[in-house]
Amino acid sequence: MPQPRASEPSTPTTRLAELLGASRIEEMSDSETQAGGTDDGAAEAEVVAPPEPVINELFTTPPKIRVQVETKTSKEQAKTVDECLERLTDRSGRARNSHGLQRLRKAKHNEFLHDALGDYPGKFVLMDASRPWLLYWSLSGIALLGSTDITDFEDRLADTVTPCQNRDGGFGGGHGQISHLAASYAIVLALVIVGGDEGFNLIDRRAMWHWLGAMKQSDGGFTLCHGGEEDVRGAYCALVMLSILDLPLELPPEAPARQSGMTSLLDGLLEWISKCQTYEGGLAGAPGCEAHGAYTFCGLAALCILGEPHATINKSLDVPSLVAWLSSRQHAPEGGFAGRTNKLVDGCYSHWVGGCWALVEAAVHGPVSAPTAAPPPRLWSREGLATYILQCCQNAQGGLKDKPSKNPDAYHTNYNICGLSAAQHRYAYCPSQEPDMEGNLKAGFSWVMMAEGEREEEGRVFDDEDRVGAINPVYVVPVGRAERARRFFESKRGF
Amino acid sequence: MPLYETDPAWADVTPIELDDGGPSPLVAIAYSDDYAEAMSYLRAVMAADEMSERALALTEDLIQMNPAHYTVWLYRARILTAISADLSAELTWLNSIALRHLKNYQIWHHRQTLVDRLGSADGEQAFLRSMLDQDAKNYHVWSYRQWLVRRFALWADDSGELASIEELLNEDVLNNSAWNHRWFLVFGREGQEEGYKVLDETVERELAFAKAAVRKEPQNQSPWNYIRGLLRQTKRPLAEMKDFASEFAALDRPDEVRSSHALDLLADIFADEESNAGQAKVALAMLATKFDPIRASYWQYRKSLLPSKEAPAA
């Protein structure tokens, strides 16, 4: 994200990634070049290499048409293709799955994310306003890897986030930091992932509602904090909290937006989001800016909270150009996604772009009446994405990354895992799901997982051991968690 | 060594110690003593909503230690207004920080606040140029630049904006951020000013510009997206581009295809023609099997949208 990559409150992720990478080079040096390296599991050195190279030729050979002109962009692209091809054609004796790809090093990644929740030396002060993000990325990744009982973190998480909450509503990046929509989103989702009454009860919903009212702008969007910027992350983060915490949609009486004649927190929001779509088809952070994968996800997911995807997305966006733009972000031979036109693949877009597909496919194909329906073909290559993640984004010592030449961090680890999840699961919007929920903004809770059926083997390049958990594609938390939290808050008497 | 505790100027302030969250907080940072102390004084002055020179100095101290601290930047911006500080001096100070922390978001937002209050864009274009020289696709820089154009109505062809974009595209015709800004300069004003309409001749100029860029590099998606955008925006048929797109891809000469984007556009053009669904299918099949196979599922989907052969020819 954000490259905003949706990573503020405090630091653009690149900064954070640089920071994490730069300071941890010694302890987490990439030993990929050592054949037979130190991959997890001692048995793997004994694994017999598959008899024939099985990686699809599409991912091991340069594209048919290459850009000829020599510019900074084309040189960087050529360099990225080279570094990916080196990985994609690597036949060394590293542990492989039955499709010839590196296995998902679950134990190492799990360990890496546990470390990311631990203690940091003083030089990590630049992350001081991003601690909520580290909580969310790490807990989300750990939950999807599935080998740790995530409820173990219940008490420590509640203790950690309590001082981040402000009396006037919302959470900041830490004690004494002003409330910020991204920090609030990250903390609320971390609590949703871990679950537990203690964590849910610490959220002051009434104060949150008042504060969200203060973030509402007269043009329909939301600013991320008092005096801060307005962008589509604000819209998404606000909607996530309004819907999960089951808050009233009425604009609080003191909200400045009332002076512009607004009465609801949702007034003008759909229209504002639709203005973020650019001539290219993707969505930008704000009207006029450049189409970008992370903002596109935020915009689409926001629309899927505002209503049924086939209604809201088709109504507010030009879908053919959106689908064309999303599709263009997938590169060959790399296999992964880039965030913008003529930019490089990056493992974080495994989610930001990879996660858009479930939402946009629901808009294109319409709702289903039951989870048993046979899913229509995907609009993208899950084979390419899984190939890129498994082969190009895994660090030998644990953690996932942007591209082979980069260092891992919690941000890229989580969003690569979410992307792998997108390649392993199908979802559909099913209005008959969660029919007993009451109140507003229920659409995000009516998604079901579909069995792949006869498409099970289509583009499948992972084994069962490489599987990660399923998510709610709108809230991006393990399946069932957002629904559970919503029911908890719905059952609260009064407000 | 305590700096604030022993300073008489701060004697009246009771610092608020850090609450890091229970006995074993997650993601705990071992803050330096200097940072921890400065933060405890920041919490105290912010709690009192103090607007003073000493609070301003405190924010500078903290920004030097952690420039990614949004709270400190926003507090600083409020103080500057409250004490009527010299904003030009602030901007000069900010420039030195911006050059050291290119990807820091807060710096750009702060700059926007300052320049807005100063009410002048003088020197901003030159400064932006120097930032883009280091990172030509920085999203924060471009977002700021779009704000600047709106705020100071830098729409006119002689505002320097268009010339700057041509220079950037001359250096790197693949820079999509520059293409997006070009679009913004041409069409951004329509949403901004009631009754403003982009002239037909401007649209023609833009089409010519994008076509020239395609000739320079046919596999560059940016100008193709720009051309499609221009036609959609002005409600003109894609068919206008049939001859042009055919220069770079012809169905009967698959060995000479120089652009998958041309083939993509041709597929749409054939699909719009009454009896050319067959040719659209050929183009989509070429894309799926040879020229852009990673997107095979998408090309297949596009094929499924074509009218079926059985449809009666009226």
JSON list of C-alpha atoms in Angstrom, two decimals, chain A residues 3-4 8-12 14-15 18 58-59 64-69 71-74 116-122 124-129 131 134-135 153 156-157 159-160 163 172-173 175-180 183 225-229 278-280 284-285 287-292 295 318 320-321 323-325 327-332 335 340-343 364 378-381 384, chain B residues 16-32 35 39 42-43 46 65-71 74 101 103-106 109 113 133-140 142-143 146 150 171-181 183-184 216-217 219-223 225-226 228-230 232-233 257-261 264 290-295 297-299 301-302:
[
{"chain": "A", "resi": 3, "resn": "GLN", "atom": "CA", "xyz": [2.99, 3.79, -2.52]},
{"chain": "A", "resi": 4, "resn": "PRO", "atom": "CA", "xyz": [0.48, 4.34, 0.03]},
{"chain": "A", "resi": 8, "resn": "GLU", "atom": "CA", "xyz": [-0.32, 4.56, 7.19]},
{"chain": "A", "resi": 9, "resn": "PRO", "atom": "CA", "xyz": [-1.18, 5.89, 9.96]},
{"chain": "A", "resi": 10, "resn": "SER", "atom": "CA", "xyz": [2.41, 6.72, 10.28]},
{"chain": "A", "resi": 11, "resn": "THR", "atom": "CA", "xyz": [4.65, 5.26, 7.69]},
{"chain": "A", "resi": 12, "resn": "PRO", "atom": "CA", "xyz": [4.17, 4.36, 4.12]},
{"chain": "A", "resi": 14, "resn": "THR", "atom": "CA", "xyz": [7.82, 0.95, 1.83]},
{"chain": "A", "resi": 15, "resn": "ARG", "atom": "CA", "xyz": [9.40, 2.91, 4.63]},
{"chain": "A", "resi": 18, "resn": "GLU", "atom": "CA", "xyz": [12.87, -0.78, 4.37]},
{"chain": "A", "resi": 58, "resn": "LEU", "atom": "CA", "xyz": [4.43, -19.60, -19.24]},
{"chain": "A", "resi": 59, "resn": "PHE", "atom": "CA", "xyz": [6.30, -18.83, -16.01]},
{"chain": "A", "resi": 64, "resn": "LYS", "atom": "CA", "xyz": [6.36, -13.08, -26.52]},
{"chain": "A", "resi": 65, "resn": "ILE", "atom": "CA", "xyz": [6.24, -9.32, -26.93]},
{"chain": "A", "resi": 66, "resn": "ARG", "atom": "CA", "xyz": [8.69, -7.26, -24.94]},
{"chain": "A", "resi": 67, "resn": "VAL", "atom": "CA", "xyz": [8.90, -3.52, -24.53]},
{"chain": "A", "resi": 68, "resn": "GLN", "atom": "CA", "xyz": [11.79, -2.38, -26.70]},
{"chain": "A", "resi": 69, "resn": "VAL", "atom": "CA", "xyz": [12.30, 1.21, -25.63]},
{"chain": "A", "resi": 71, "resn": "THR", "atom": "CA", "xyz": [13.80, 3.76, -20.01]},
{"chain": "A", "resi": 72, "resn": "LYS", "atom": "CA", "xyz": [14.07, 3.55, -16.25]},
{"chain": "A", "resi": 73, "resn": "THR", "atom": "CA", "xyz": [10.74, 1.70, -16.18]},
{"chain": "A", "resi": 74, "resn": "SER", "atom": "CA", "xyz": [11.66, -0.87, -18.82]},
{"chain": "A", "resi": 116, "resn": "ALA", "atom": "CA", "xyz": [6.96, -9.63, 14.59]},
{"chain": "A", "resi": 117, "resn": "LEU", "atom": "CA", "xyz": [4.65, -9.46, 17.64]},
{"chain": "A", "resi": 118, "resn": "GLY", "atom": "CA", "xyz": [7.61, -9.46, 19.99]},
{"chain": "A", "resi": 119, "resn": "ASP", "atom": "CA", "xyz": [10.06, -6.88, 21.24]},
{"chain": "A", "resi": 120, "resn": "TYR", "atom": "CA", "xyz": [11.90, -4.37, 19.05]},
{"chain": "A", "resi": 121, "resn": "PRO", "atom": "CA", "xyz": [15.08, -2.43, 19.75]},
{"chain": "A", "resi": 122, "resn": "GLY", "atom": "CA", "xyz": [15.00, 1.37, 19.97]},
{"chain": "A", "resi": 124, "resn": "PHE", "atom": "CA", "xyz": [12.43, 0.74, 15.41]},
{"chain": "A", "resi": 125, "resn": "VAL", "atom": "CA", "xyz": [11.02, 3.97, 16.79]},
{"chain": "A", "resi": 126, "resn": "LEU", "atom": "CA", "xyz": [9.89, 4.84, 13.26]},
{"chain": "A", "resi": 127, "resn": "MET", "atom": "CA", "xyz": [7.20, 2.19, 13.71]},
{"chain": "A", "resi": 128, "resn": "ASP", "atom": "CA", "xyz": [5.89, 3.84, 16.84]},
{"chain": "A", "resi": 129, "resn": "ALA", "atom": "CA", "xyz": [2.69, 4.94, 15.13]},
{"chain": "A", "resi": 131, "resn": "ARG", "atom": "CA", "xyz": [2.05, -0.78, 16.05]},
{"chain": "A", "resi": 134, "resn": "LEU", "atom": "CA", "xyz": [1.83, -4.90, 13.11]},
{"chain": "A", "resi": 135, "resn": "LEU", "atom": "CA", "xyz": [-0.78, -6.42, 15.41]},
{"chain": "A", "resi": 153, "resn": "PHE", "atom": "CA", "xyz": [-3.25, -13.67, 22.46]},
{"chain": "A", "resi": 156, "resn": "ARG", "atom": "CA", "xyz": [-2.12, -9.44, 25.81]},
{"chain": "A", "resi": 157, "resn": "LEU", "atom": "CA", "xyz": [-3.89, -7.95, 22.81]},
{"chain": "A", "resi": 159, "resn": "ASP", "atom": "CA", "xyz": [-3.92, -4.91, 27.27]},
{"chain": "A", "resi": 160, "resn": "THR", "atom": "CA", "xyz": [-1.85, -3.64, 24.36]},
{"chain": "A", "resi": 163, "resn": "PRO", "atom": "CA", "xyz": [-4.01, 2.70, 25.94]},
{"chain": "A", "resi": 172, "resn": "GLY", "atom": "CA", "xyz": [-4.50, 6.02, 17.69]},
{"chain": "A", "resi": 173, "resn": "GLY", "atom": "CA", "xyz": [-1.17, 4.40, 16.87]},
{"chain": "A", "resi": 175, "resn": "HIS", "atom": "CA", "xyz": [-0.70, 5.94, 23.93]},
{"chain": "A", "resi": 176, "resn": "GLY", "atom": "CA", "xyz": [-1.30, 9.68, 23.47]},
{"chain": "A", "resi": 177, "resn": "GLN", "atom": "CA", "xyz": [-1.55, 9.46, 19.68]},
{"chain": "A", "resi": 178, "resn": "ILE", "atom": "CA", "xyz": [-4.62, 10.97, 18.07]},
{"chain": "A", "resi": 179, "resn": "SER", "atom": "CA", "xyz": [-7.34, 8.70, 16.70]},
{"chain": "A", "resi": 180, "resn": "HIS", "atom": "CA", "xyz": [-6.79, 7.52, 13.16]},
{"chain": "A", "resi": 183, "resn": "ALA", "atom": "CA", "xyz": [-5.15, 2.47, 13.37]},
{"chain": "A", "resi": 225, "resn": "CYS", "atom": "CA", "xyz": [-7.98, 11.78, 11.28]},
{"chain": "A", "resi": 226, "resn": "HIS", "atom": "CA", "xyz": [-8.62, 15.34, 12.42]},
{"chain": "A", "resi": 227, "resn": "GLY", "atom": "CA", "xyz": [-6.71, 17.59, 10.03]},
{"chain": "A", "resi": 228, "resn": "GLY", "atom": "CA", "xyz": [-5.62, 14.58, 7.99]},
{"chain": "A", "resi": 229, "resn": "GLU", "atom": "CA", "xyz": [-6.14, 13.41, 4.44]},
{"chain": "A", "resi": 278, "resn": "THR", "atom": "CA", "xyz": [-10.04, 6.61, -13.19]},
{"chain": "A", "resi": 279, "resn": "TYR", "atom": "CA", "xyz": [-10.01, 6.56, -16.99]},
{"chain": "A", "resi": 280, "resn": "GLU", "atom": "CA", "xyz": [-7.91, 3.40, -16.71]},
{"chain": "A", "resi": 284, "resn": "ALA", "atom": "CA", "xyz": [-7.38, 5.84, -7.08]},
{"chain": "A", "resi": 285, "resn": "GLY", "atom": "CA", "xyz": [-6.93, 6.99, -3.49]},
{"chain": "A", "resi": 287, "resn": "PRO", "atom": "CA", "xyz": [-10.63, 11.60, -7.33]},
{"chain": "A", "resi": 288, "resn": "GLY", "atom": "CA", "xyz": [-7.97, 12.64, -9.85]},
{"chain": "A", "resi": 289, "resn": "CYS", "atom": "CA", "xyz": [-5.16, 10.40, -8.61]},
{"chain": "A", "resi": 290, "resn": "GLU", "atom": "CA", "xyz": [-3.74, 7.32, -10.32]},
{"chain": "A", "resi": 291, "resn": "ALA", "atom": "CA", "xyz": [-5.48, 3.92, -10.35]},
{"chain": "A", "resi": 292, "resn": "HIS", "atom": "CA", "xyz": [-3.84, 1.72, -7.72]},
{"chain": "A", "resi": 295, "resn": "TYR", "atom": "CA", "xyz": [-7.14, 1.64, -3.26]},
{"chain": "A", "resi": 318, "resn": "ASP", "atom": "CA", "xyz": [-17.70, 1.00, -15.10]},
{"chain": "A", "resi": 320, "resn": "PRO", "atom": "CA", "xyz": [-15.72, -3.68, -18.11]},
{"chain": "A", "resi": 321, "resn": "SER", "atom": "CA", "xyz": [-12.84, -1.22, -17.71]},
{"chain": "A", "resi": 323, "resn": "VAL", "atom": "CA", "xyz": [-12.11, -5.91, -14.97]},
{"chain": "A", "resi": 324, "resn": "ALA", "atom": "CA", "xyz": [-9.74, -5.11, -17.84]},
{"chain": "A", "resi": 325, "resn": "TRP", "atom": "CA", "xyz": [-7.55, -3.01, -15.56]},
{"chain": "A", "resi": 327, "resn": "SER", "atom": "CA", "xyz": [-6.64, -8.33, -15.30]},
{"chain": "A", "resi": 328, "resn": "SER", "atom": "CA", "xyz": [-3.78, -6.28, -16.75]},
{"chain": "A", "resi": 329, "resn": "ARG", "atom": "CA", "xyz": [-2.08, -6.18, -13.39]},
{"chain": "A", "resi": 330, "resn": "GLN", "atom": "CA", "xyz": [-1.12, -9.86, -13.63]},
{"chain": "A", "resi": 331, "resn": "HIS", "atom": "CA", "xyz": [2.29, -10.28, -15.22]},
{"chain": "A", "resi": 332, "resn": "ALA", "atom": "CA", "xyz": [4.00, -13.15, -17.01]},
{"chain": "A", "resi": 335, "resn": "GLY", "atom": "CA", "xyz": [2.86, -14.70, -12.28]},
{"chain": "A", "resi": 340, "resn": "ARG", "atom": "CA", "xyz": [-0.36, 0.10, -11.19]},
{"chain": "A", "resi": 341, "resn": "THR", "atom": "CA", "xyz": [0.15, 0.22, -14.94]},
{"chain": "A", "resi": 342, "resn": "ASN", "atom": "CA", "xyz": [3.82, -0.22, -15.89]},
{"chain": "A", "resi": 343, "resn": "LYS", "atom": "CA", "xyz": [4.88, -0.90, -12.30]},
{"chain": "A", "resi": 364, "resn": "VAL", "atom": "CA", "xyz": [-20.09, -9.99, -12.77]},
{"chain": "A", "resi": 378, "resn": "ARG", "atom": "CA", "xyz": [-12.24, -17.51, -12.55]},
{"chain": "A", "resi": 379, "resn": "LEU", "atom": "CA", "xyz": [-11.38, -14.32, -14.42]},
{"chain": "A", "resi": 380, "resn": "TRP", "atom": "CA", "xyz": [-7.68, -14.55, -13.55]},
{"chain": "A", "resi": 381, "resn": "SER", "atom": "CA", "xyz": [-4.83, -17.01, -13.17]},
{"chain": "A", "resi": 384, "resn": "GLY", "atom": "CA", "xyz": [0.22, -17.61, -11.75]},
{"chain": "B", "resi": 16, "resn": "ILE", "atom": "CA", "xyz": [2.55, 11.77, 31.31]},
{"chain": "B", "resi": 17, "resn": "GLU", "atom": "CA", "xyz": [4.44, 8.50, 31.40]},
{"chain": "B", "resi": 18, "resn": "LEU", "atom": "CA", "xyz": [3.94, 5.92, 28.68]},
{"chain": "B", "resi": 19, "resn": "ASP", "atom": "CA", "xyz": [1.25, 3.32, 29.17]},
{"chain": "B", "resi": 20, "resn": "ASP", "atom": "CA", "xyz": [2.44, 0.58, 26.87]},
{"chain": "B", "resi": 21, "resn": "GLY", "atom": "CA", "xyz": [-0.41, -1.77, 27.69]},
{"chain": "B", "resi": 22, "resn": "GLY", "atom": "CA", "xyz": [-0.13, -4.24, 30.55]},
{"chain": "B", "resi": 23, "resn": "PRO", "atom": "CA", "xyz": [2.75, -6.37, 31.82]},
{"chain": "B", "resi": 24, "resn": "SER", "atom": "CA", "xyz": [3.75, -7.82, 28.44]},
{"chain": "B", "resi": 25, "resn": "PRO", "atom": "CA", "xyz": [2.59, -5.63, 25.57]},
{"chain": "B", "resi": 26, "resn": "LEU", "atom": "CA", "xyz": [2.75, -6.91, 22.02]},
{"chain": "B", "resi": 27, "resn": "VAL", "atom": "CA", "xyz": [5.03, -5.19, 19.47]},
{"chain": "B", "resi": 28, "resn": "ALA", "atom": "CA", "xyz": [6.85, -3.39, 22.26]},
{"chain": "B", "resi": 29, "resn": "ILE", "atom": "CA", "xyz": [9.60, -0.98, 21.25]},
{"chain": "B", "resi": 30, "resn": "ALA", "atom": "CA", "xyz": [12.52, -0.35, 23.61]},
{"chain": "B", "resi": 31, "resn": "TYR", "atom": "CA", "xyz": [12.39, 3.44, 23.20]},
{"chain": "B", "resi": 32, "resn": "SER", "atom": "CA", "xyz": [15.50, 5.48, 23.79]},
{"chain": "B", "resi": 35, "resn": "TYR", "atom": "CA", "xyz": [12.38, 9.67, 22.85]},
{"chain": "B", "resi": 39, "resn": "MET", "atom": "CA", "xyz": [6.90, 11.73, 24.24]},
{"chain": "B", "resi": 42, "resn": "LEU", "atom": "CA", "xyz": [4.21, 15.69, 24.30]},
{"chain": "B", "resi": 43, "resn": "ARG", "atom": "CA", "xyz": [1.34, 13.77, 25.91]},
{"chain": "B", "resi": 46, "resn": "MET", "atom": "CA", "xyz": [-1.31, 17.83, 24.03]},
{"chain": "B", "resi": 65, "resn": "MET", "atom": "CA", "xyz": [13.72, 11.24, 16.07]},
{"chain": "B", "resi": 66, "resn": "ASN", "atom": "CA", "xyz": [10.61, 9.89, 14.33]},
{"chain": "B", "resi": 67, "resn": "PRO", "atom": "CA", "xyz": [9.49, 11.69, 11.16]},
{"chain": "B", "resi": 68, "resn": "ALA", "atom": "CA", "xyz": [6.73, 9.10, 10.69]},
{"chain": "B", "resi": 69, "resn": "HIS", "atom": "CA", "xyz": [4.75, 10.35, 13.68]},
{"chain": "B", "resi": 70, "resn": "TYR", "atom": "CA", "xyz": [1.42, 11.63, 12.31]},
{"chain": "B", "resi": 71, "resn": "THR", "atom": "CA", "xyz": [0.22, 12.91, 15.67]},
{"chain": "B", "resi": 74, "resn": "LEU", "atom": "CA", "xyz": [-0.75, 17.42, 12.95]},
{"chain": "B", "resi": 101, "resn": "HIS", "atom": "CA", "xyz": [12.60, 11.13, 3.81]},
{"chain": "B", "resi": 103, "resn": "LYS", "atom": "CA", "xyz": [8.54, 8.33, 1.02]},
{"chain": "B", "resi": 104, "resn": "ASN", "atom": "CA", "xyz": [7.25, 9.88, 4.20]},
{"chain": "B", "resi": 105, "resn": "TYR", "atom": "CA", "xyz": [3.59, 10.68, 3.81]},
{"chain": "B", "resi": 106, "resn": "GLN", "atom": "CA", "xyz": [3.24, 13.16, 6.69]},
{"chain": "B", "resi": 109, "resn": "HIS", "atom": "CA", "xyz": [0.40, 16.47, 4.02]},
{"chain": "B", "resi": 113, "resn": "THR", "atom": "CA", "xyz": [-1.35, 22.57, 4.85]},
{"chain": "B", "resi": 133, "resn": "ASP", "atom": "CA", "xyz": [13.87, 13.27, -10.34]},
{"chain": "B", "resi": 134, "resn": "GLN", "atom": "CA", "xyz": [14.52, 10.91, -7.46]},
{"chain": "B", "resi": 135, "resn": "ASP", "atom": "CA", "xyz": [11.29, 8.92, -7.60]},
{"chain": "B", "resi": 136, "resn": "ALA", "atom": "CA", "xyz": [9.16, 9.66, -10.65]},
{"chain": "B", "resi": 137, "resn": "LYS", "atom": "CA", "xyz": [6.18, 7.55, -9.54]},
{"chain": "B", "resi": 138, "resn": "ASN", "atom": "CA", "xyz": [5.89, 8.52, -5.87]},
{"chain": "B", "resi": 139, "resn": "TYR", "atom": "CA", "xyz": [2.16, 8.42, -5.15]},
{"chain": "B", "resi": 140, "resn": "HIS", "atom": "CA", "xyz": [2.30, 11.09, -2.42]},
{"chain": "B", "resi": 142, "resn": "TRP", "atom": "CA", "xyz": [1.61, 13.09, -7.47]},
{"chain": "B", "resi": 143, "resn": "SER", "atom": "CA", "xyz": [-1.37, 13.35, -5.12]},
{"chain": "B", "resi": 146, "resn": "GLN", "atom": "CA", "xyz": [-3.00, 17.21, -8.18]},
{"chain": "B", "resi": 150, "resn": "ARG", "atom": "CA", "xyz": [-6.74, 22.33, -8.14]},
{"chain": "B", "resi": 171, "resn": "GLU", "atom": "CA", "xyz": [12.47, 10.80, -20.35]},
{"chain": "B", "resi": 172, "resn": "ASP", "atom": "CA", "xyz": [10.27, 7.77, -19.66]},
{"chain": "B", "resi": 173, "resn": "VAL", "atom": "CA", "xyz": [7.27, 7.22, -21.87]},
{"chain": "B", "resi": 174, "resn": "LEU", "atom": "CA", "xyz": [6.26, 4.31, -19.61]},
{"chain": "B", "resi": 175, "resn": "ASN", "atom": "CA", "xyz": [5.73, 6.53, -16.57]},
{"chain": "B", "resi": 176, "resn": "ASN", "atom": "CA", "xyz": [2.03, 5.96, -15.96]},
{"chain": "B", "resi": 177, "resn": "SER", "atom": "CA", "xyz": [1.87, 8.48, -13.12]},
{"chain": "B", "resi": 178, "resn": "ALA", "atom": "CA", "xyz": [2.81, 11.18, -15.61]},
{"chain": "B", "resi": 179, "resn": "TRP", "atom": "CA", "xyz": [0.12, 9.94, -18.01]},
{"chain": "B", "resi": 180, "resn": "ASN", "atom": "CA", "xyz": [-2.44, 10.07, -15.23]},
{"chain": "B", "resi": 181, "resn": "HIS", "atom": "CA", "xyz": [-1.45, 13.63, -14.40]},
{"chain": "B", "resi": 183, "resn": "TRP", "atom": "CA", "xyz": [-5.31, 13.21, -18.00]},
{"chain": "B", "resi": 184, "resn": "PHE", "atom": "CA", "xyz": [-5.99, 15.17, -14.84]},
{"chain": "B", "resi": 216, "resn": "LYS", "atom": "CA", "xyz": [7.46, 5.12, -30.00]},
{"chain": "B", "resi": 217, "resn": "GLU", "atom": "CA", "xyz": [6.68, 1.93, -28.04]},
{"chain": "B", "resi": 219, "resn": "GLN", "atom": "CA", "xyz": [3.72, -2.43, -26.14]},
{"chain": "B", "resi": 220, "resn": "ASN", "atom": "CA", "xyz": [3.39, 0.47, -23.68]},
{"chain": "B", "resi": 221, "resn": "GLN", "atom": "CA", "xyz": [-0.05, 0.11, -22.06]},
{"chain": "B", "resi": 222, "resn": "SER", "atom": "CA", "xyz": [-0.20, 3.67, -20.72]},
{"chain": "B", "resi": 223, "resn": "PRO", "atom": "CA", "xyz": [-1.05, 5.46, -24.01]},
{"chain": "B", "resi": 225, "resn": "ASN", "atom": "CA", "xyz": [-5.34, 3.17, -21.75]},
{"chain": "B", "resi": 226, "resn": "TYR", "atom": "CA", "xyz": [-5.23, 6.89, -22.43]},
{"chain": "B", "resi": 228, "resn": "ARG", "atom": "CA", "xyz": [-9.49, 4.19, -24.63]},
{"chain": "B", "resi": 229, "resn": "GLY", "atom": "CA", "xyz": [-10.18, 6.68, -21.87]},
{"chain": "B", "resi": 230, "resn": "LEU", "atom": "CA", "xyz": [-10.39, 9.57, -24.33]},
{"chain": "B", "resi": 232, "resn": "ARG", "atom": "CA", "xyz": [-15.03, 6.65, -23.56]},
{"chain": "B", "resi": 233, "resn": "GLN", "atom": "CA", "xyz": [-14.99, 10.11, -22.02]},
{"chain": "B", "resi": 257, "resn": "VAL", "atom": "CA", "xyz": [2.05, -8.55, -33.93]},
{"chain": "B", "resi": 258, "resn": "ARG", "atom": "CA", "xyz": [3.91, -5.81, -32.09]},
{"chain": "B", "resi": 259, "resn": "SER", "atom": "CA", "xyz": [1.39, -4.99, -29.38]},
{"chain": "B", "resi": 260, "resn": "SER", "atom": "CA", "xyz": [-0.97, -7.15, -27.33]},
{"chain": "B", "resi": 261, "resn": "HIS", "atom": "CA", "xyz": [-2.83, -3.97, -26.41]},
{"chain": "B", "resi": 264, "resn": "ASP", "atom": "CA", "xyz": [-7.05, -6.28, -27.30]},
{"chain": "B", "resi": 290, "resn": "LYS", "atom": "CA", "xyz": [0.24, -16.61, -27.59]},
{"chain": "B", "resi": 291, "resn": "PHE", "atom": "CA", "xyz": [0.47, -12.91, -26.84]},
{"chain": "B", "resi": 292, "resn": "ASP", "atom": "CA", "xyz": [-0.91, -12.58, -23.31]},
{"chain": "B", "resi": 293, "resn": "PRO", "atom": "CA", "xyz": [-1.61, -16.09, -22.00]},
{"chain": "B", "resi": 294, "resn": "ILE", "atom": "CA", "xyz": [-1.39, -15.23, -18.30]},
{"chain": "B", "resi": 295, "resn": "ARG", "atom": "CA", "xyz": [-4.77, -13.56, -18.87]},
{"chain": "B", "resi": 297, "resn": "SER", "atom": "CA", "xyz": [-9.27, -16.71, -18.31]},
{"chain": "B", "resi": 298, "resn": "TYR", "atom": "CA", "xyz": [-10.04, -13.07, -18.93]},
{"chain": "B", "resi": 299, "resn": "TRP", "atom": "CA", "xyz": [-9.82, -13.44, -22.72]},
{"chain": "B", "resi": 301, "resn": "TYR", "atom": "CA", "xyz": [-14.56, -14.38, -20.43]},
{"chain": "B", "resi": 302, "resn": "ARG", "atom": "CA", "xyz": [-14.48, -11.68, -23.08]}
]
